């Protein structure tokens, strides 16, 4: 009976002292939408990638440092008490001091990414984005912001591809117009 009471007491105390770890998950459906005219397709059609390569690339983009940095900057995680426990007051740290030490920023991003898990569901275009932490509301905001930054980056990339293709086509159109005018002059 004494052994049972001691074991139950130790387990109870340990349970109450344990800090809960929360996990937020978002699912993103990746669709392989081709632009009507893309720069890559105009210049070199042989640069087609397979579906699996596409999904793997998108997972790596979601886990990228640029997406992580966007989330950190948008949510101001450098000044959040969960990520910076030495920071007890609410006054923000000037970001210039943090940026002067590239190793500190690299370590901060590495620490952020260590709690991120991105996995592709088998035989589908669905990606699980999972983040762990001690503050349930914060990690929910982080996962939502990761999805938002990924979408923004994807749209920016698509916009740049379309803009480059349009510029290339405009240049080709001007060259063809000049050639046509020269041919008309020669014909006359």
C-alpha positions as MATLAB code, in Angstrom:
seq = 'XXXXXXXXXXXXXXXXXXXXXXXXXXXXXXXXXXXXXXXXXXXXXXXXXXXXXXXXXXXXXXXXXXXXXXXXXXXXXXXXXXXXXXXXXXXXXXXXXXXXXXXXXXXXXXXXXXXXXXXXXXXXXXXXXXXXXXXXXXXXXXXXXXXXXXXXXXXXXXXXXXXXXXXXXXXXXXXXXXXXXXXXXXXX';
ca = [
       0.000    0.000    0.000;
       2.844    2.394    0.861;
       4.586    1.564   -2.437;
       1.337    2.227   -4.336;
       0.808    5.574   -2.583;
       4.411    6.648   -3.292;
       4.170    5.707   -6.987;
       0.808    7.441   -7.431;
       2.113   10.558   -5.632;
       5.259   10.747   -7.768;
       3.290   10.256  -10.994;
       0.717   12.867   -9.941;
       3.376   15.450   -9.075;
       5.238   14.742  -12.327;
       2.003   15.079  -14.312;
       1.151   18.461  -12.811;
       4.693   19.804  -13.357;
       4.855   18.705  -16.989;
       4.310   21.545  -19.450;
       1.908   20.506  -22.222;
       3.242   20.545  -25.762;
       0.667   21.568  -28.349;
       0.673   20.744  -32.010;
      -1.059   22.742  -34.737;
      -1.605   21.218  -38.161;
      -2.714   22.675  -41.468;
      -3.328   20.819  -44.684;
      -2.630   22.390  -48.042;
      -3.743   20.943  -51.354;
      -1.087   21.453  -53.990;
      -2.410   21.712  -57.496;
      -0.134   21.618  -60.438;
      -1.546   24.511  -62.409;
       0.340   25.429  -65.506;
       0.218   28.974  -66.713;
      -1.223   29.375  -70.197;
       2.119   30.655  -71.397;
       5.073   30.318  -69.094;
       8.545   31.578  -69.716;
      10.008   28.099  -69.226;
       7.557   26.578  -71.716;
       8.272   29.271  -74.314;
      12.047   29.035  -74.060;
      12.586   25.335  -73.424;
       9.719   22.863  -73.250;
      12.041   20.031  -72.194;
      12.238   21.443  -68.622;
       9.042   19.662  -67.578;
       9.160   18.190  -64.071;
       7.339   15.119  -62.828;
       4.457   15.284  -60.363;
       6.510   13.800  -57.525;
       9.314   16.294  -58.121;
       6.758   19.097  -58.070;
       5.285   18.008  -54.734;
       8.721   17.448  -53.198;
       9.843   20.887  -54.366;
       6.751   22.517  -52.885;
       7.372   20.806  -49.526;
      10.932   22.122  -49.538;
       9.676   25.619  -50.359;
       7.286   25.470  -47.402;
      10.243   24.470  -45.172;
      12.497   27.122  -46.699;
      14.343   29.774  -44.759;
      12.657   32.548  -46.753;
       9.178   31.415  -45.685;
      10.412   30.994  -42.095;
      11.965   34.460  -42.104;
       8.721   35.941  -43.439;
       6.751   34.288  -40.626;
       9.257   35.383  -37.984;
       9.226   38.970  -39.205;
       5.451   39.195  -39.656;
       4.624   37.732  -36.235;
       7.616   39.500  -34.596;
       8.715   36.245  -32.975;
      12.129   37.651  -32.051;
      10.384   39.738  -29.409;
       7.884   37.087  -28.312;
       8.501   35.711  -24.788;
       8.134   32.090  -25.947;
      10.957   32.442  -28.481;
      12.990   34.933  -26.471;
      12.590   34.001  -22.778;
      15.101   36.676  -21.713;
      12.733   39.284  -23.071;
      10.259   39.895  -20.224;
       9.129   43.430  -21.023;
       7.017   44.402  -24.007;
       9.434   46.897  -25.573;
      10.689   45.542  -28.901;
      14.374   44.964  -29.456;
      15.763   47.062  -32.300;
      16.040   44.637  -35.201;
      19.254   46.248  -36.431;
      21.185   44.763  -33.496;
      19.840   41.290  -34.229;
      20.589   41.610  -37.935;
      24.157   42.755  -37.274;
      24.957   39.236  -36.079;
      24.100   36.903  -38.962;
      24.795   33.835  -36.822;
      22.136   34.877  -34.294;
      19.533   35.198  -37.033;
      20.615   31.893  -38.595;
      20.371   30.150  -35.221;
      16.971   31.715  -34.585;
      15.650   30.504  -37.951;
      17.174   27.049  -37.342;
      15.423   26.877  -33.976;
      12.156   27.928  -35.590;
      12.479   25.324  -38.343;
      13.384   22.553  -35.882;
       9.785   22.545  -34.623;
       8.306   22.496  -38.137;
       7.339   19.262  -39.850;
       6.152   19.247  -43.475;
       5.064   15.940  -44.954;
       3.361   14.884  -48.150;
       0.479   12.448  -47.781;
       1.119    9.339  -49.833;
      -0.342    9.304  -53.364;
      -1.940   12.721  -53.035;
      -1.204   16.377  -53.485;
      -2.019   17.128  -49.835;
       0.712   18.449  -47.561;
       0.569   18.364  -43.758;
       2.215   21.358  -42.110;
       2.716   20.703  -38.401;
       4.284   22.937  -35.756;
       4.908   22.173  -32.072;
       5.134   24.540  -29.139;
       3.984   25.428  -25.648;
       1.531   28.217  -26.563;
      -1.489   26.868  -28.438;
      -2.616   30.226  -29.832;
       0.885   31.158  -30.972;
       1.530   27.907  -32.828;
      -1.876   28.180  -34.498;
      -0.910   31.658  -35.702;
       2.482   30.341  -36.843;
       0.972   27.508  -38.918;
      -1.578   29.858  -40.487;
       1.167   32.377  -41.286;
       3.366   29.660  -42.839;
       0.507   28.781  -45.190;
      -0.099   32.465  -45.962;
       3.589   33.183  -46.669;
       3.857   30.089  -48.865;
       0.830   31.206  -50.900;
       2.205   34.756  -51.194;
       5.578   33.442  -52.337;
       3.929   31.085  -54.848;
       1.795   33.885  -56.310;
       4.847   36.150  -56.491;
       6.762   33.465  -58.362;
       3.875   32.918  -60.778;
       3.589   36.673  -61.338;
       7.297   36.972  -62.088;
       7.175   34.023  -64.517;
       4.203   35.567  -66.324;
       5.883   38.984  -66.391;
       9.118   37.516  -67.796;
       7.179   35.588  -70.438;
       5.254   38.715  -71.414;
       8.466   40.743  -71.719;
      10.065   37.993  -73.807;
       7.012   37.759  -76.077;
       6.900   41.560  -76.480;
      10.561   41.535  -77.501;
       9.907   38.706  -79.963;
       6.897   40.586  -81.332;
       9.011   43.719  -81.900;
      11.678   41.638  -83.674;
       9.056   39.983  -85.877;
       7.499   43.386  -86.626;
      10.871   44.780  -87.708;
      11.499   41.708  -89.870;
       8.027   42.033  -91.392;
       8.571   45.719  -92.202;
      11.923   44.920  -93.796;
      10.304   42.149  -95.856;
       7.516   44.485  -97.003;
      10.080   47.090  -98.050;
      12.034   44.461  -99.968;
       8.838   43.254 -101.636;
       7.839   46.789 -102.677;
];
